[in-house]
mmCIF file of C-alpha atoms and ligand atoms in Angstrom:
data_model
loop_
_atom_site.group_PDB
_atom_site.id
_atom_site.type_symbol
_atom_site.label_atom_id
_atom_site.label_comp_id
_atom_site.label_asym_id
_atom_site.label_seq_id
_atom_site.Cartn_x
_atom_site.Cartn_y
_atom_site.Cartn_z
ATOM 1 C CA UNK A 18 70.368 -28.432 5.966
ATOM 2 C CA UNK A 19 72.052 -26.114 3.524
ATOM 3 C CA UNK A 20 72.921 -22.878 5.044
ATOM 4 C CA UNK A 21 74.631 -20.094 2.849
ATOM 5 C CA UNK A 22 75.994 -17.130 3.749
ATOM 6 C CA UNK A 23 75.698 -14.710 0.880
ATOM 7 C CA UNK A 24 78.559 -12.084 1.222
ATOM 8 C CA UNK A 25 79.854 -8.993 -0.485
ATOM 9 C CA UNK A 26 79.924 -5.295 -0.136
ATOM 10 C CA UNK A 27 76.714 -3.042 -0.021
ATOM 11 C CA UNK A 28 75.404 -2.893 -3.603
ATOM 12 C CA UNK A 29 76.819 -6.268 -4.613
ATOM 13 C CA UNK A 30 73.472 -7.772 -5.462
ATOM 14 C CA UNK A 31 73.036 -9.906 -2.316
ATOM 15 C CA UNK A 32 69.351 -9.105 -1.776
ATOM 16 C CA UNK A 33 68.464 -9.579 -5.460
ATOM 17 C CA UNK A 34 70.091 -12.998 -5.823
ATOM 18 C CA UNK A 35 68.945 -14.207 -2.558
ATOM 19 C CA UNK A 36 65.364 -13.530 -3.613
ATOM 20 C CA UNK A 37 66.023 -15.782 -6.741
ATOM 21 C CA UNK A 38 68.132 -18.414 -4.945
ATOM 22 C CA UNK A 39 65.717 -19.050 -2.024
ATOM 23 C CA UNK A 40 62.924 -20.105 -4.509
ATOM 24 C CA UNK A 41 65.332 -22.189 -6.682
ATOM 25 C CA UNK A 42 66.684 -24.052 -3.621
ATOM 26 C CA UNK A 43 63.739 -23.823 -1.158
ATOM 27 C CA UNK A 44 65.521 -21.869 1.602
ATOM 28 C CA UNK A 45 64.523 -19.307 3.977
ATOM 29 C CA UNK A 46 66.195 -15.702 3.091
ATOM 30 C CA UNK A 47 67.122 -13.697 6.228
ATOM 31 C CA UNK A 48 68.197 -10.281 5.398
ATOM 32 C CA UNK A 49 69.193 -8.441 8.626
ATOM 33 C CA UNK A 50 68.894 -5.071 6.792
ATOM 34 C CA UNK A 51 65.353 -5.833 5.828
ATOM 35 C CA UNK A 52 64.437 -6.948 9.371
ATOM 36 C CA UNK A 53 65.917 -3.617 10.630
ATOM 37 C CA UNK A 54 64.002 -1.720 7.980
ATOM 38 C CA UNK A 55 60.749 -3.569 8.898
ATOM 39 C CA UNK A 56 61.226 -2.622 12.471
ATOM 40 C CA UNK A 57 61.836 1.124 11.601
ATOM 41 C CA UNK A 58 58.635 1.204 9.535
ATOM 42 C CA UNK A 59 56.724 -0.275 12.387
ATOM 43 C CA UNK A 60 58.409 2.083 14.698
ATOM 44 C CA UNK A 61 59.393 -0.683 17.220
ATOM 45 C CA UNK A 62 62.083 -0.302 20.004
ATOM 46 C CA UNK A 63 64.443 -2.245 17.779
ATOM 47 C CA UNK A 64 63.722 -0.072 14.823
ATOM 48 C CA UNK A 65 64.459 3.274 16.785
ATOM 49 C CA UNK A 66 67.734 1.688 17.946
ATOM 50 C CA UNK A 67 68.861 0.510 14.747
ATOM 51 C CA UNK A 68 67.874 3.672 12.853
ATOM 52 C CA UNK A 69 70.500 5.920 14.434
ATOM 53 C CA UNK A 70 73.190 3.618 13.185
ATOM 54 C CA UNK A 71 71.797 2.818 9.682
ATOM 55 C CA UNK A 72 71.252 6.382 8.751
ATOM 56 C CA UNK A 73 74.948 7.152 9.052
ATOM 57 C CA UNK A 74 76.006 3.856 7.334
ATOM 58 C CA UNK A 75 77.405 2.319 10.617
ATOM 59 C CA UNK A 76 76.958 -1.153 11.760
ATOM 60 C CA UNK A 77 74.216 -1.757 14.417
ATOM 61 C CA UNK A 78 75.865 -3.204 17.594
ATOM 62 C CA UNK A 79 76.644 -6.924 17.573
ATOM 63 C CA UNK A 80 74.608 -7.678 20.762
ATOM 64 C CA UNK A 81 71.465 -6.365 19.201
ATOM 65 C CA UNK A 82 71.958 -7.766 15.615
ATOM 66 C CA UNK A 83 72.748 -11.226 17.127
ATOM 67 C CA UNK A 84 69.793 -11.302 19.265
ATOM 68 C CA UNK A 85 67.543 -10.399 16.328
ATOM 69 C CA UNK A 86 69.012 -12.903 14.015
ATOM 70 C CA UNK A 87 68.672 -15.612 16.551
ATOM 71 C CA UNK A 88 65.068 -14.754 16.866
ATOM 72 C CA UNK A 89 64.575 -14.929 13.066
ATOM 73 C CA UNK A 90 66.149 -18.380 12.915
ATOM 74 C CA UNK A 91 63.936 -19.642 15.741
ATOM 75 C CA UNK A 92 60.905 -18.336 13.753
ATOM 76 C CA UNK A 93 61.647 -20.931 10.898
ATOM 77 C CA UNK A 94 62.401 -24.062 12.758
ATOM 78 C CA UNK A 95 61.322 -26.455 9.943
ATOM 79 C CA UNK A 96 63.493 -24.581 7.286
ATOM 80 C CA UNK A 97 65.458 -26.737 4.899
ATOM 81 C CA UNK A 98 68.141 -24.288 5.162
ATOM 82 C CA UNK A 99 68.798 -20.502 5.295
ATOM 83 C CA UNK A 100 70.249 -17.845 3.057
ATOM 84 C CA UNK A 101 71.942 -15.234 5.330
ATOM 85 C CA UNK A 102 72.094 -11.867 3.514
ATOM 86 C CA UNK A 103 74.081 -9.098 5.388
ATOM 87 C CA UNK A 104 74.879 -11.320 8.262
ATOM 88 C CA UNK A 105 77.406 -12.041 9.664
ATOM 89 C CA UNK A 106 79.354 -8.670 9.237
ATOM 90 C CA UNK A 107 81.790 -9.007 12.145
ATOM 91 C CA UNK A 108 83.840 -11.850 13.724
ATOM 92 C CA UNK A 109 81.474 -11.815 16.852
ATOM 93 C CA UNK A 110 78.596 -12.350 14.412
ATOM 94 C CA UNK A 111 80.213 -15.087 12.741
ATOM 95 C CA UNK A 112 81.122 -16.890 15.877
ATOM 96 C CA UNK A 113 77.419 -16.491 17.145
ATOM 97 C CA UNK A 114 76.252 -17.992 13.962
ATOM 98 C CA UNK A 115 78.452 -20.918 14.187
ATOM 99 C CA UNK A 116 77.086 -21.416 17.864
ATOM 100 C CA UNK A 117 73.572 -21.021 16.996
ATOM 101 C CA UNK A 118 73.802 -23.566 13.965
ATOM 102 C CA UNK A 119 75.736 -25.984 15.977
ATOM 103 C CA UNK A 120 73.068 -26.009 18.595
ATOM 104 C CA UNK A 121 70.760 -27.115 15.815
ATOM 105 C CA UNK A 122 73.262 -29.731 14.760
ATOM 106 C CA UNK A 123 73.907 -27.885 11.471
ATOM 107 C CA UNK A 124 76.573 -25.504 10.219
ATOM 108 C CA UNK A 125 77.367 -22.929 7.565
ATOM 109 C CA UNK A 126 77.862 -24.876 4.187
ATOM 110 C CA UNK A 127 79.403 -21.949 2.255
ATOM 111 C CA UNK A 128 80.099 -18.171 2.282
ATOM 112 C CA UNK A 129 79.634 -17.172 -1.323
ATOM 113 C CA UNK A 130 80.904 -13.687 -2.067
ATOM 114 C CA UNK A 131 79.697 -11.451 -4.918
ATOM 115 C CA UNK A 132 82.718 -9.626 -6.078
ATOM 116 C CA UNK A 133 82.027 -6.173 -7.545
ATOM 117 C CA UNK A 134 84.244 -3.190 -8.186
ATOM 118 C CA UNK A 135 83.793 -0.030 -5.855
ATOM 119 C CA UNK A 136 82.993 2.237 -8.672
ATOM 120 C CA UNK A 137 80.155 0.053 -9.812
ATOM 121 C CA UNK A 138 78.970 -0.386 -6.237
ATOM 122 C CA UNK A 139 78.501 3.363 -5.941
ATOM 123 C CA UNK A 140 76.626 3.703 -9.256
ATOM 124 C CA UNK A 141 74.304 0.866 -8.391
ATOM 125 C CA UNK A 142 73.420 2.221 -4.912
ATOM 126 C CA UNK A 143 72.718 5.711 -6.113
ATOM 127 C CA UNK A 144 70.610 4.252 -8.940
ATOM 128 C CA UNK A 145 68.861 2.217 -6.243
ATOM 129 C CA UNK A 146 68.388 5.221 -3.906
ATOM 130 C CA UNK A 147 66.218 6.998 -6.636
ATOM 131 C CA UNK A 148 63.453 4.354 -5.910
ATOM 132 C CA UNK A 149 64.333 2.387 -2.863
ATOM 133 C CA UNK A 150 63.394 5.155 -0.398
ATOM 134 C CA UNK A 151 66.361 4.066 1.516
ATOM 135 C CA UNK A 152 67.967 7.136 3.204
ATOM 136 C CA UNK A 153 71.375 5.308 3.280
ATOM 137 C CA UNK A 154 71.208 4.910 -0.476
ATOM 138 C CA UNK A 155 70.333 8.452 -1.292
ATOM 139 C CA UNK A 156 73.516 10.116 0.132
ATOM 140 C CA UNK A 157 76.978 9.385 -1.558
ATOM 141 C CA UNK A 158 78.771 10.226 1.681
ATOM 142 C CA UNK A 159 76.763 7.500 3.504
ATOM 143 C CA UNK A 160 77.223 5.162 0.678
ATOM 144 C CA UNK A 161 80.902 5.737 0.780
ATOM 145 C CA UNK A 162 81.042 5.124 4.546
ATOM 146 C CA UNK A 163 79.071 1.916 4.054
ATOM 147 C CA UNK A 164 81.603 0.609 1.804
ATOM 148 C CA UNK A 165 84.475 1.862 4.100
ATOM 149 C CA UNK A 166 82.887 -0.106 7.057
ATOM 150 C CA UNK A 167 82.677 -3.232 4.948
ATOM 151 C CA UNK A 168 86.463 -3.044 4.243
ATOM 152 C CA UNK A 169 87.214 -2.222 7.771
ATOM 153 C CA UNK A 170 84.951 -4.617 9.701
ATOM 154 C CA UNK A 171 83.521 -7.081 7.369
ATOM 155 C CA UNK A 172 85.963 -8.156 4.725
ATOM 156 C CA UNK A 173 87.889 -9.861 7.182
ATOM 157 C CA UNK A 174 85.312 -12.668 7.269
ATOM 158 C CA UNK A 175 86.639 -13.835 3.937
ATOM 159 C CA UNK A 176 89.572 -15.254 6.167
ATOM 160 C CA UNK A 177 87.276 -16.587 8.760
ATOM 161 C CA UNK A 178 85.508 -18.857 6.169
ATOM 162 C CA UNK A 179 88.678 -19.401 3.997
ATOM 163 C CA UNK A 180 90.260 -21.182 6.890
ATOM 164 C CA UNK A 181 87.314 -23.596 7.139
ATOM 165 C CA UNK A 182 87.506 -24.122 3.395
ATOM 166 C CA UNK A 183 84.127 -22.611 2.960
ATOM 167 C CA UNK A 184 84.692 -19.420 0.945
ATOM 168 C CA UNK A 185 83.673 -19.028 -2.735
ATOM 169 C CA UNK A 186 84.068 -15.901 -4.626
ATOM 170 C CA UNK A 187 82.004 -15.199 -7.777
ATOM 171 C CA UNK A 188 81.959 -12.456 -10.206
ATOM 172 C CA UNK A 189 79.066 -10.102 -9.156
ATOM 173 C CA UNK A 190 79.214 -7.869 -12.261
ATOM 174 C CA UNK A 191 77.025 -8.330 -15.438
ATOM 175 C CA UNK A 192 73.654 -9.589 -16.172
ATOM 176 C CA UNK A 193 71.505 -10.663 -13.105
ATOM 177 C CA UNK A 194 70.796 -14.174 -14.755
ATOM 178 C CA UNK A 195 74.273 -14.830 -15.458
ATOM 179 C CA UNK A 196 75.253 -14.128 -11.852
ATOM 180 C CA UNK A 197 72.497 -16.434 -10.700
ATOM 181 C CA UNK A 198 74.019 -19.119 -12.859
ATOM 182 C CA UNK A 199 77.433 -18.634 -11.319
ATOM 183 C CA UNK A 200 75.917 -18.794 -7.754
ATOM 184 C CA UNK A 201 73.713 -21.812 -8.541
ATOM 185 C CA UNK A 202 76.843 -23.578 -10.072
ATOM 186 C CA UNK A 203 78.648 -23.158 -6.590
ATOM 187 C CA UNK A 204 75.621 -24.176 -4.547
ATOM 188 C CA UNK A 205 75.042 -27.387 -6.590
ATOM 189 C CA UNK A 206 78.635 -28.388 -6.187
ATOM 190 C CA UNK A 207 78.632 -28.294 -2.317
HETATM 191 P P1 LIG B 11 71.955 -3.877 4.246
HETATM 192 O O1 LIG B 11 70.348 -3.967 3.950
HETATM 193 O O2 LIG B 11 72.539 -5.346 4.408
HETATM 194 O O3 LIG B 11 72.582 -2.979 3.211
HETATM 195 O O4 LIG B 11 72.038 -3.156 5.678
HETATM 196 C C1 LIG B 11 71.661 -1.821 5.803
HETATM 197 C C2 LIG B 11 72.092 -1.392 7.179
HETATM 198 O O5 LIG B 11 71.561 -2.111 8.201
HETATM 199 C C3 LIG B 11 73.657 -1.518 7.377
HETATM 200 O O6 LIG B 11 74.345 -0.410 6.938
HETATM 201 C C4 LIG B 11 73.720 -1.531 8.907
HETATM 202 O O7 LIG B 11 73.546 -0.225 9.539
HETATM 203 C C5 LIG B 11 72.502 -2.299 9.157
HETATM 204 N N1 LIG B 11 72.905 -3.891 9.259
HETATM 205 C C6 LIG B 11 72.373 -4.858 8.465
HETATM 206 N N2 LIG B 11 72.893 -6.003 8.795
HETATM 207 C C7 LIG B 11 73.721 -5.751 9.830
HETATM 208 C C8 LIG B 11 74.666 -6.559 10.616
HETATM 209 N N3 LIG B 11 74.610 -7.947 10.354
HETATM 210 N N4 LIG B 11 75.317 -6.092 11.702
HETATM 211 C C9 LIG B 11 75.293 -4.781 11.733
HETATM 212 N N5 LIG B 11 74.351 -3.941 11.120
HETATM 213 C C10 LIG B 11 73.710 -4.460 10.215
#
């Protein structure tokens, strides 16, 4: 199995690139943000709980997120591998992912980070907010908070994967196609 963690701050292009890479490499794409939004739309209990955190740009608690992620992986037992997008975001989530994959005799092959300047992230998210219908993209204060949460709680995971020699940084600025080529080069070299 090839299990990839697509990493980077909000607006780095993880979702866009994961959609392309899943087809190219025949992987299952799991976006925790998308799963939460699906649950909000369908007014499930999980959706109601997640919404209060998402609207403020805060992280949904680990316990809830990890349980949901485990269930998504279990739904795809025959997968050739996964692209995790927006997960893990905390050390507890990274440890839980290691345990889950170990129980399936597999592991994270690489964390690939899309590196994008903060100024560009804010512009991209405000632009996306015009059409995405996402409340957390429409308000600059929420966007700024999401980026701050990324640096405070999530960026530390670079160390976690670097220690395992699994961290790859990729320039996430420029043309979508050029960024895909950069990512694919890393994946093909694994
Ligand atoms: P995203 O679609 O990845 O930008 O995520 C949107 C929002 O969903 C985040 O701001 C969090 O509130 C929540 N979320 C998504 N993934 C996670 C995660 N792994 N841990 C905690 N909260 C998450």
